Coordinates of C-alpha atoms in Angstrom, one line a residue:
Chain Y
M6 CA 18.9 -8.9 36.3
A7 CA 18.4 -6.2 33.9
D8 CA 15.3 -4.2 33.4
P9 CA 13.7 -6.0 30.2
L10 CA 14.0 -3.9 26.9
I11 CA 11.0 -5.4 25.3
Q12 CA 8.3 -6.8 27.4
L13 CA 4.9 -8.3 26.5
R14 CA 2.1 -8.8 28.9
G15 CA -0.7 -10.8 28.9
V16 CA -0.8 -10.4 24.8
S17 CA -3.9 -12.0 22.8
V18 CA -4.6 -11.2 19.3
R19 CA -7.3 -12.1 17.4
F20 CA -7.8 -11.9 13.4
G21 CA -11.7 -12.1 13.1
R22 CA -12.7 -15.2 14.9
Q23 CA -9.1 -16.6 14.7
Q24 CA -7.1 -16.0 17.5
V25 CA -3.4 -16.4 17.3
L26 CA -1.6 -15.3 20.2
R27 CA -3.4 -16.2 23.7
N28 CA -2.4 -14.6 27.2
L29 CA 1.3 -14.4 26.2
D30 CA 4.4 -12.9 28.4
L31 CA 7.6 -12.3 27.1
A32 CA 10.4 -10.2 28.3
V33 CA 13.4 -9.5 26.5
E34 CA 16.7 -8.2 28.4
P35 CA 19.2 -5.5 26.9
Q36 CA 21.7 -7.2 24.5
Q37 CA 20.4 -10.5 24.9
T38 CA 19.5 -12.6 21.5
V39 CA 16.1 -14.7 21.2
C40 CA 14.9 -17.1 19.0
V41 CA 11.3 -17.8 18.6
I42 CA 10.7 -21.1 17.3
G43 CA 7.6 -23.0 16.5
E44 CA 5.3 -24.2 14.0
S45 CA 4.0 -22.1 11.4
G46 CA 0.7 -20.6 12.6
C47 CA 1.6 -20.4 16.3
G48 CA 2.5 -16.6 15.7
K49 CA 6.0 -16.1 15.6
T50 CA 5.8 -13.2 13.0
V51 CA 2.6 -11.8 14.5
T52 CA 4.7 -11.3 17.6
L53 CA 7.6 -9.7 16.0
K54 CA 4.7 -7.3 14.2
L55 CA 3.6 -6.4 17.8
L56 CA 6.9 -5.5 19.0
V57 CA 7.5 -2.8 15.8
G58 CA 4.0 -1.7 16.1
L59 CA 2.7 -2.9 13.0
L60 CA -0.1 -4.6 14.8
K61 CA -1.9 -4.0 18.1
P62 CA -3.0 -6.9 20.6
T63 CA -6.1 -7.2 21.1
A64 CA -5.6 -7.6 24.7
G65 CA -3.2 -7.1 27.0
D66 CA 0.5 -4.9 26.8
V67 CA 3.7 -4.5 24.7
L68 CA 5.9 -2.4 26.4
F69 CA 9.2 -0.8 25.1
E70 CA 11.7 0.5 28.0
G71 CA 8.7 0.2 30.3
R72 CA 6.4 2.1 27.8
R73 CA 3.2 0.9 26.7
V74 CA 3.7 0.9 22.6
S75 CA -0.2 1.7 22.1
D76 CA 0.1 4.9 24.6
Q77 CA 2.9 6.2 22.4
S78 CA 1.9 9.5 19.9
E79 CA 2.7 8.9 16.5
T80 CA 6.1 10.8 16.5
E81 CA 7.2 9.0 19.0
L82 CA 6.0 5.8 17.9
T83 CA 7.9 6.4 14.8
K84 CA 11.0 7.3 17.0
M85 CA 11.0 3.7 18.5
R86 CA 10.6 2.3 15.0
L87 CA 13.7 3.9 14.3
R88 CA 15.7 2.6 16.9
M89 CA 14.7 -1.0 15.3
G90 CA 15.7 -2.5 12.5
F91 CA 13.7 -5.1 10.9
L92 CA 14.8 -7.9 8.5
F93 CA 11.3 -9.1 6.8
Q94 CA 10.9 -12.9 5.3
Q95 CA 11.4 -11.9 1.8
A96 CA 13.8 -8.8 2.5
A97 CA 10.6 -6.3 1.5
L98 CA 13.1 -4.4 -0.7
F99 CA 11.8 -1.6 -2.7
D100 CA 11.2 -2.8 -6.0
S101 CA 11.9 0.6 -7.7
L102 CA 14.9 1.4 -5.9
T103 CA 18.3 0.5 -6.3
V104 CA 20.1 -1.2 -3.8
F105 CA 22.2 1.9 -2.9
E106 CA 18.7 3.8 -2.8
N107 CA 17.1 1.1 -0.5
V108 CA 20.1 1.0 2.2
A109 CA 20.0 4.9 2.1
F110 CA 16.0 5.3 2.5
G111 CA 15.8 5.0 6.0
L112 CA 18.9 7.7 6.5
R113 CA 17.0 10.1 4.1
A114 CA 13.6 9.6 5.7
K115 CA 15.2 10.5 9.1
G116 CA 17.2 13.1 7.7
G117 CA 20.0 15.2 9.0
F118 CA 22.6 13.4 6.9
T119 CA 24.7 14.8 4.4
E120 CA 24.9 12.8 1.0
A121 CA 28.5 12.2 1.7
D122 CA 27.6 10.5 5.2
I123 CA 24.8 8.8 3.4
R124 CA 27.3 7.6 0.6
T125 CA 30.1 6.5 3.5
R126 CA 26.9 4.7 5.8
V127 CA 25.6 2.9 3.1
R128 CA 29.1 1.6 1.5
D129 CA 30.2 0.8 5.5
R130 CA 26.7 -1.2 5.7
L131 CA 27.2 -3.2 2.5
T132 CA 30.5 -4.2 3.4
E133 CA 29.7 -5.3 6.8
V134 CA 27.2 -7.8 5.0
G135 CA 29.8 -8.6 2.6
L136 CA 28.7 -6.8 -0.6
T137 CA 30.9 -4.6 -2.9
A138 CA 30.2 -1.4 -4.3
A139 CA 29.1 -3.2 -7.4
A140 CA 25.9 -4.4 -6.0
E141 CA 24.8 -0.8 -5.3
P142 CA 23.4 0.3 -8.6
K143 CA 21.3 -3.0 -9.0
M144 CA 17.4 -3.3 -9.0
P145 CA 16.1 -5.8 -6.3
A146 CA 14.8 -8.1 -9.2
E147 CA 18.5 -8.8 -10.1
L148 CA 19.6 -10.1 -7.0
S149 CA 19.7 -14.1 -5.4
G150 CA 17.9 -14.6 -2.6
G151 CA 20.5 -14.4 -0.1
M152 CA 21.9 -11.2 -1.5
R153 CA 18.6 -9.8 -0.9
K154 CA 18.6 -10.9 2.6
R155 CA 22.1 -9.1 3.0
V156 CA 20.8 -5.8 1.3
G157 CA 17.7 -6.3 3.7
L158 CA 20.2 -6.4 6.6
A159 CA 22.2 -3.6 5.7
R160 CA 19.1 -1.6 5.3
A161 CA 18.1 -2.3 8.8
L162 CA 21.6 -1.6 10.2
A163 CA 22.0 1.9 8.5
L164 CA 20.4 3.6 11.4
D165 CA 22.5 1.8 14.0
P166 CA 19.4 0.2 15.9
D167 CA 19.1 -1.0 19.4
V168 CA 17.2 -3.8 18.4
M169 CA 17.1 -6.2 15.9
L170 CA 14.3 -8.1 14.6
Y171 CA 14.8 -10.9 12.2
D172 CA 11.8 -12.8 10.7
E173 CA 12.8 -15.9 9.4
P174 CA 16.1 -14.7 7.9
T175 CA 17.3 -18.3 6.7
T176 CA 14.2 -19.6 5.1
G177 CA 14.4 -20.7 1.6
L178 CA 18.2 -20.2 1.3
D179 CA 21.0 -23.0 0.6
P180 CA 23.0 -24.2 3.6
I181 CA 26.1 -22.0 3.0
M182 CA 23.8 -19.0 2.3
T183 CA 22.1 -19.7 5.6
D184 CA 25.2 -19.9 7.2
V185 CA 26.5 -16.6 6.0
I186 CA 23.3 -15.2 7.3
N187 CA 23.7 -17.1 10.9
E188 CA 27.3 -15.2 10.6
L189 CA 26.4 -12.1 10.0
I190 CA 23.4 -12.1 12.8
L191 CA 26.5 -12.7 14.9
R192 CA 28.9 -10.6 13.7
T193 CA 26.1 -8.0 13.9
R194 CA 25.7 -8.4 17.7
G195 CA 29.6 -8.4 18.2
R196 CA 29.9 -5.4 16.5
R197 CA 27.0 -3.3 18.3
P198 CA 25.1 -3.5 21.8
V199 CA 22.4 -4.8 19.9
T200 CA 19.2 -6.9 21.3
S201 CA 17.9 -9.6 18.8
I202 CA 14.7 -11.2 18.4
V203 CA 15.4 -14.2 15.7
V204 CA 12.2 -16.0 14.4
T205 CA 13.1 -18.9 12.5
H206 CA 12.2 -22.7 12.2
E207 CA 16.1 -23.3 11.4
L208 CA 17.5 -25.4 14.3
R209 CA 21.4 -24.6 13.0
T210 CA 20.2 -20.8 13.3
V211 CA 19.0 -21.5 16.7
H212 CA 22.1 -23.4 18.1
K213 CA 24.2 -20.9 16.4
V214 CA 23.2 -17.4 17.6
A215 CA 20.5 -17.7 20.1
D216 CA 21.1 -16.9 24.2
R217 CA 17.7 -18.2 24.7
V218 CA 14.9 -20.1 22.9
V219 CA 11.2 -19.4 23.4
M220 CA 8.6 -22.1 21.8
L221 CA 5.4 -21.0 20.8
E222 CA 2.8 -24.0 19.6
P223 CA -0.4 -22.9 17.7
L224 CA -3.4 -22.5 19.5
A225 CA -5.5 -25.2 17.4
R226 CA -3.2 -27.7 19.1
L227 CA -3.9 -26.8 22.7
T228 CA -6.4 -27.0 25.3
P229 CA -7.9 -23.6 26.4
D230 CA -6.1 -24.0 29.7
E231 CA -2.4 -24.6 28.4
P232 CA 0.0 -22.0 28.1
Q233 CA 1.5 -21.1 24.6
V234 CA 5.0 -20.9 25.3
L235 CA 6.2 -24.8 25.4
Y236 CA 9.8 -24.2 26.4
D237 CA 11.4 -21.0 27.2
G238 CA 15.0 -21.7 28.4
P239 CA 19.2 -21.9 26.7
P240 CA 19.4 -23.9 23.3
A241 CA 21.0 -26.6 24.7
G242 CA 18.3 -27.9 26.6
L243 CA 15.9 -28.1 23.7
A244 CA 16.9 -31.5 23.2
T245 CA 16.9 -32.9 26.7
A246 CA 13.2 -31.0 27.2
T247 CA 10.6 -32.7 29.2
D248 CA 7.7 -31.9 27.1
P249 CA 7.1 -34.5 24.0
R250 CA 6.3 -31.9 21.4
V251 CA 9.5 -29.8 21.9
R252 CA 11.7 -32.9 21.7
E253 CA 9.2 -33.7 18.4
F254 CA 9.8 -30.1 17.0
V255 CA 13.3 -30.6 17.4
E256 CA 13.9 -34.1 15.9
G257 CA 11.5 -33.3 13.0
D258 CA 9.3 -36.1 14.1
A259 CA 5.7 -36.1 13.0
A260 CA 5.1 -39.9 13.7
R261 CA 2.7 -39.2 16.5
R262 CA 1.0 -36.8 15.0
I263 CA 0.3 -39.1 11.8
G264 CA -0.7 -41.9 14.3
A265 CA -3.2 -39.5 15.8
E266 CA -4.8 -38.3 12.6
E267 CA -5.1 -41.7 11.3
Chain M
M29 CA 7.1 11.7 10.0
T30 CA 4.2 9.5 11.5
V31 CA 3.0 6.0 11.0
A32 CA 0.6 4.3 8.8
P33 CA -2.6 3.5 9.9
A34 CA -3.7 0.1 10.7
P35 CA -5.8 -2.0 8.0
P36 CA -9.6 -1.5 9.0
K37 CA -10.7 -3.6 11.8
P38 CA -13.7 -6.0 10.4
P39 CA -16.8 -5.4 12.4
D40 CA -17.0 -7.8 15.7
P41 CA -18.2 -11.2 14.2
D42 CA -20.8 -11.2 16.9
V43 CA -22.4 -8.4 15.8
L44 CA -22.0 -8.9 11.8
P45 CA -25.0 -11.1 11.4
V46 CA -27.0 -8.2 12.4
G47 CA -25.7 -5.5 10.6
G48 CA -24.1 -7.9 7.7
P49 CA -22.8 -6.3 4.5
L50 CA -24.0 -2.7 5.7
A51 CA -21.9 -2.7 9.1
T52 CA -19.2 -4.1 6.3
A53 CA -20.1 -1.1 4.2
L54 CA -19.8 1.4 6.5
V55 CA -16.7 0.4 8.2
G56 CA -15.1 0.1 4.7
L57 CA -16.4 3.7 4.2
G58 CA -15.2 5.3 7.2
D59 CA -12.2 3.7 6.8
W60 CA -11.6 4.9 3.0
T61 CA -12.7 8.6 4.6
L62 CA -10.0 8.6 7.0
F63 CA -7.4 7.0 4.5
S64 CA -8.3 10.0 2.2
L65 CA -7.8 12.3 4.4
R66 CA -4.0 11.2 5.9
A67 CA -3.4 11.2 1.7
V68 CA -4.6 14.6 1.2
S69 CA -2.5 15.7 4.3
G70 CA 0.2 14.0 2.7
M71 CA 0.2 16.5 -0.1
F72 CA 1.0 19.1 2.2
H73 CA 4.0 17.8 3.9
H74 CA 6.3 16.9 1.3
S75 CA 5.7 13.1 2.4
F76 CA 6.7 12.1 -1.3
S77 CA 9.8 12.4 -3.7
G78 CA 9.3 14.5 -6.5
R79 CA 10.6 11.8 -8.9
E80 CA 8.4 9.3 -7.7
W81 CA 5.0 11.9 -8.3
L82 CA 6.9 12.6 -11.9
R83 CA 7.1 8.6 -12.6
V84 CA 3.4 8.2 -12.0
A85 CA 2.1 11.5 -13.4
V86 CA 4.3 10.6 -16.7
D87 CA 2.4 7.0 -16.6
I88 CA -1.0 8.1 -15.9
G89 CA -0.7 11.5 -18.8
V90 CA 1.8 10.6 -21.3
N91 CA 1.2 6.7 -21.5
S92 CA -2.9 7.1 -21.6
L93 CA -2.6 10.0 -23.8
S94 CA -3.0 7.9 -26.9
V95 CA -6.2 5.9 -25.7
V96 CA -8.0 8.6 -24.4
I97 CA -7.6 10.7 -27.5
V98 CA -8.8 7.7 -29.8
T99 CA -11.5 7.0 -27.6
G100 CA -12.6 10.6 -27.6
L101 CA -12.5 10.6 -31.5
F102 CA -14.6 7.5 -31.9
I103 CA -17.0 8.5 -29.4
G104 CA -17.5 12.3 -31.0
M105 CA -17.9 10.2 -34.5
V106 CA -20.3 7.3 -33.6
L107 CA -22.4 10.2 -31.4
A108 CA -22.8 12.0 -35.0
V109 CA -23.4 8.8 -36.8
Q110 CA -26.2 7.8 -34.4
T111 CA -28.3 10.9 -34.3
Y112 CA -27.7 12.1 -38.1
N113 CA -31.0 10.4 -39.0
Q114 CA -32.7 11.4 -36.3
F115 CA -32.3 15.4 -36.3
H116 CA -32.1 15.2 -40.4
T117 CA -36.0 14.0 -40.5
V118 CA -37.1 17.3 -38.2
G119 CA -34.5 19.5 -39.8
L120 CA -32.6 19.9 -37.0
E121 CA -29.1 18.6 -38.2
T122 CA -27.3 22.1 -38.1
S123 CA -28.0 21.6 -34.5
L124 CA -26.2 18.3 -34.2
G125 CA -22.5 19.9 -33.5
A126 CA -24.2 21.9 -30.5
V127 CA -25.7 18.7 -28.7
I128 CA -22.8 16.4 -29.2
H129 CA -20.2 19.2 -28.4
L130 CA -22.3 20.0 -25.1
S131 CA -22.7 15.9 -24.5
V132 CA -19.0 15.5 -24.8
V133 CA -17.6 18.6 -23.0
R134 CA -19.8 18.3 -20.2
E135 CA -20.3 14.5 -19.9
L136 CA -18.8 12.1 -22.1
G137 CA -14.9 13.8 -22.1
P138 CA -14.6 13.4 -18.1
V139 CA -16.7 10.3 -17.5
L140 CA -14.8 8.5 -20.2
S141 CA -11.5 9.5 -19.3
S142 CA -12.1 8.6 -15.8
V143 CA -13.6 5.2 -16.6
M144 CA -10.8 4.5 -18.7
L145 CA -8.2 5.3 -16.3
A146 CA -9.9 3.6 -13.5
G147 CA -9.1 0.6 -15.6
R148 CA -6.0 1.6 -17.0
V149 CA -4.5 3.3 -13.9
G150 CA -6.6 2.5 -11.3
G151 CA -6.1 -1.1 -11.6
A152 CA -2.4 -0.9 -12.0
M153 CA -1.9 1.5 -8.8
A154 CA -4.2 -1.3 -6.8
A155 CA -2.2 -4.1 -8.1
E156 CA 1.3 -2.3 -7.4
L157 CA 0.5 -1.4 -4.0
A158 CA -1.4 -4.7 -3.5
T159 CA 2.0 -6.4 -4.4
M160 CA 4.1 -4.1 -2.1
R161 CA 1.5 -4.9 0.9
V162 CA 2.0 -8.7 0.1
S163 CA 5.9 -8.6 0.0
E164 CA 5.7 -6.4 3.2
Q165 CA 7.4 -3.5 1.5
I166 CA 4.6 -1.2 3.0
D167 CA 5.4 -2.5 6.5
A168 CA 9.1 -1.9 5.9
L169 CA 8.2 1.9 4.8
A170 CA 6.5 2.0 8.5
C171 CA 9.4 0.6 10.0
L172 CA 11.7 2.8 8.5
G173 CA 9.9 5.8 9.7
V174 CA 7.5 7.0 6.7
D175 CA 4.0 7.1 6.5
P176 CA 2.8 4.3 3.7
V177 CA -0.1 6.3 2.9
K178 CA 1.4 9.8 2.6
H179 CA 4.6 8.2 0.8
L180 CA 2.8 6.1 -1.4
V181 CA -0.9 7.4 -1.9
A182 CA -0.1 11.2 -2.1
P183 CA 1.7 11.1 -5.2
R184 CA -0.2 8.9 -6.8
F185 CA -3.6 11.0 -6.2
L186 CA -1.7 14.5 -6.7
A187 CA -0.6 13.0 -10.3
C188 CA -4.6 12.1 -11.2
L189 CA -5.8 15.1 -9.8
L190 CA -3.7 17.1 -12.2
M191 CA -3.5 14.6 -15.2
I192 CA -7.2 13.0 -15.5
P193 CA -8.6 16.9 -16.1
M194 CA -5.6 17.6 -18.5
L195 CA -6.4 14.4 -20.4
T196 CA -10.1 15.4 -20.1
V197 CA -9.5 18.2 -22.2
F198 CA -7.6 16.3 -25.0
A199 CA -10.5 13.7 -25.2
D200 CA -12.9 16.9 -25.2
V201 CA -11.1 18.3 -28.5
A202 CA -10.8 14.9 -30.1
G203 CA -14.7 14.3 -29.2
L204 CA -15.1 17.5 -31.6
V205 CA -13.1 16.7 -34.2
G206 CA -14.5 13.4 -34.6
C207 CA -18.4 14.7 -34.6
T208 CA -17.0 17.6 -36.8
I209 CA -15.4 15.1 -39.5
I210 CA -18.6 13.1 -39.5
C211 CA -21.1 15.8 -39.8
L212 CA -19.6 18.3 -42.2
H213 CA -17.3 15.8 -44.2
V214 CA -19.6 12.7 -44.3
Y215 CA -23.1 14.3 -44.1
G216 CA -22.4 17.8 -45.7
I217 CA -24.2 19.7 -43.0
D218 CA -23.7 23.6 -43.5
T219 CA -20.3 24.7 -41.6
H220 CA -21.6 28.2 -40.5
H221 CA -24.8 27.2 -39.0
Y222 CA -23.3 23.9 -37.7
W223 CA -20.3 26.3 -36.0
E224 CA -23.0 28.9 -34.8
H225 CA -25.1 26.7 -33.0
S226 CA -22.2 25.0 -31.4
R227 CA -20.9 28.6 -30.3
N228 CA -24.2 29.3 -29.0
Y229 CA -24.9 26.4 -26.9
V230 CA -21.4 25.5 -25.5
G231 CA -20.0 28.2 -23.3
V232 CA -16.6 28.7 -20.9
W233 CA -19.0 27.4 -17.7
D234 CA -19.6 24.1 -19.5
V235 CA -15.7 23.8 -20.5
F236 CA -15.3 24.3 -17.0
V237 CA -18.1 21.8 -15.2
G238 CA -16.4 19.2 -17.6
V239 CA -13.4 19.7 -16.3
A240 CA -14.1 20.3 -12.7
K241 CA -15.8 17.0 -12.9
A242 CA -12.7 15.2 -14.5
F243 CA -10.8 16.7 -11.0
V244 CA -13.1 15.2 -8.5
L245 CA -13.5 11.9 -10.6
G246 CA -10.3 11.3 -11.1
G247 CA -9.1 12.4 -7.3
V248 CA -11.9 10.0 -6.1
M249 CA -10.7 7.1 -8.5
A250 CA -7.1 7.4 -7.2
L251 CA -7.9 7.4 -3.5
I252 CA -10.5 4.0 -4.1
A253 CA -7.8 2.4 -6.1
C254 CA -5.0 3.0 -3.5
H255 CA -7.0 2.2 -0.7
R256 CA -8.2 -1.4 -2.2
G257 CA -4.4 -1.6 -3.1
F258 CA -3.4 -0.9 0.3
H259 CA -6.1 -3.3 2.1
S260 CA -4.9 -6.3 -0.4
K261 CA -5.6 -10.2 1.0
A262 CA -2.2 -12.1 1.0
G263 CA -1.1 -14.1 -2.6
A264 CA -1.8 -13.9 -6.2
A265 CA -5.7 -14.1 -5.6
G266 CA -5.6 -11.0 -3.2
V267 CA -3.8 -8.6 -5.7
G268 CA -6.2 -9.7 -8.6
R269 CA -9.3 -9.1 -6.3
A270 CA -7.9 -5.8 -5.4
A271 CA -7.2 -5.0 -8.7
T272 CA -10.9 -5.8 -9.6
Q273 CA -12.5 -4.3 -6.7
A274 CA -10.7 -1.1 -7.5
F275 CA -12.2 -0.8 -10.9
V276 CA -15.5 -1.9 -10.1
F277 CA -15.7 0.4 -6.8
A278 CA -14.1 3.2 -9.0
F279 CA -16.6 2.9 -11.7
V280 CA -19.5 3.0 -9.7
S281 CA -18.3 6.0 -7.9
I282 CA -17.8 7.8 -11.2
I283 CA -21.3 7.0 -12.6
V284 CA -22.8 8.1 -9.2
L285 CA -20.6 11.3 -8.4
D286 CA -21.2 12.3 -12.3
F287 CA -25.1 12.1 -11.4
V288 CA -24.7 14.3 -8.4
L289 CA -21.9 16.8 -9.7
S290 CA -24.2 17.3 -12.5
M291 CA -27.1 18.3 -10.2
F292 CA -25.0 20.5 -8.4
A293 CA -23.4 22.2 -11.2
N294 CA -26.7 22.8 -12.9
S295 CA -28.1 24.6 -9.4
I296 CA -25.4 26.3 -9.0
H297 CA -25.6 27.6 -12.7
D298 CA -29.1 28.7 -11.8
I299 CA -28.3 30.6 -8.8
V300 CA -25.5 32.4 -10.7
W301 CA -27.5 32.9 -13.7
P302 CA -31.2 32.8 -12.7
D303 CA -32.4 34.3 -16.2
A304 CA -30.1 31.9 -18.5
K305 CA -32.0 29.9 -21.0
S306 CA -31.8 26.4 -19.8
K307 CA -28.7 24.1 -20.6
V308 CA -30.9 20.8 -21.3
M309 CA -31.7 20.7 -25.0

């Protein structure tokens, strides 16, 4: 087994009085595609933001290539972030910039590219996500939800990251566009040796792209001694998981919960 | 390239009941200070594009000009109308210009410009940055290796530093014009004595103090507005609250700072020109 590229060791996160993650352990190997699933509020997005250093754990360690993220200087942290692409839930495109400028942003910020290089790279990335040059001058407000996600993906891929982090990449999209995004995640992995972590509610995405699935449970539904990870294994094992809470999530069955609340 | 600081850590919930609002206020003040230092350092590291600075500067400067001029003009006119009778009763109406010009140049010009821009520009800046926070654009900047504070706050801070003193000069001139129109053309005060008294009482130091105040007040207003926007809570209510807080905090700070700066300016004046007559009329 390869050394983990990304590792969470006993990580807890608390916002004020609300604890979101408790003693979470997770190790992701290079070139693995891990889907993190679970109900809203279980800490999926918080986990992604910990990995990229946007949030700091209240306790425990987040490691990238064996080094603690919290020990890194600002320069090192910036270098680490430039090796990670992040596709945000609503794409987070910069409103005041065109599609071209959005995709070129990271290249210009990093420096060392000529304008011709930038133009070529932006065109390549937009083509990679199925967009033409006609999209380049458009403003984000003119784009549909699916196009915004694709531009966000092109922007995240512009710097050829080693790690791709997807935060609910298919939420709010129609079934066709959901499949387009799933396909793009697969192609991205096929084109380059990238490690991917996909946070999602969408089981079609899980079955299509994941090598491994990790299911988290909101702490409010757990007793103090229960682990937060309900399932950690291949996607095929979800349907036959021994924990009834995993099967309920997979089947979308809330009958037991509604019965309990009544 | 550096990264953004994390949002301020709230006081420990176990300690909060002890210190309560004071602890929260101190944490907020400390965070604002660090945020401000980061923004100021961003001005010296070319952390933002000139185009972004120009866009903000035009929005603050050009688009606020008409409002500032109209306000200055009518403030000058209202002051003349409100004070004429008192001065006329004691036969000092020719000093009216001196009193109003001094008030406008030293106090009303910088304070009114800053307060008005806290509402027009500060609220908009806070709402814009809050929307960027809520829509994760600020997180996206950090992920692309850019320090969001230096990239977003530094150009707004610099634009306010330069534009608000300039707008103050326009407000001063408009106030003087408004006052002069009422005094000379409505109340018929003697032109020669009106200008003579004004020249005697309003000097370069007074103009300098007014513009220097506007420089400080504008910069503080920008930093408060940007700080509130950066730490907005989620949702439409969070953005609205950030814009409201930006105006309220900036307004209170402007009024308090104006007092402190006035005291400071008078002390400097007394040290540099100990034999000069007091400017207090």
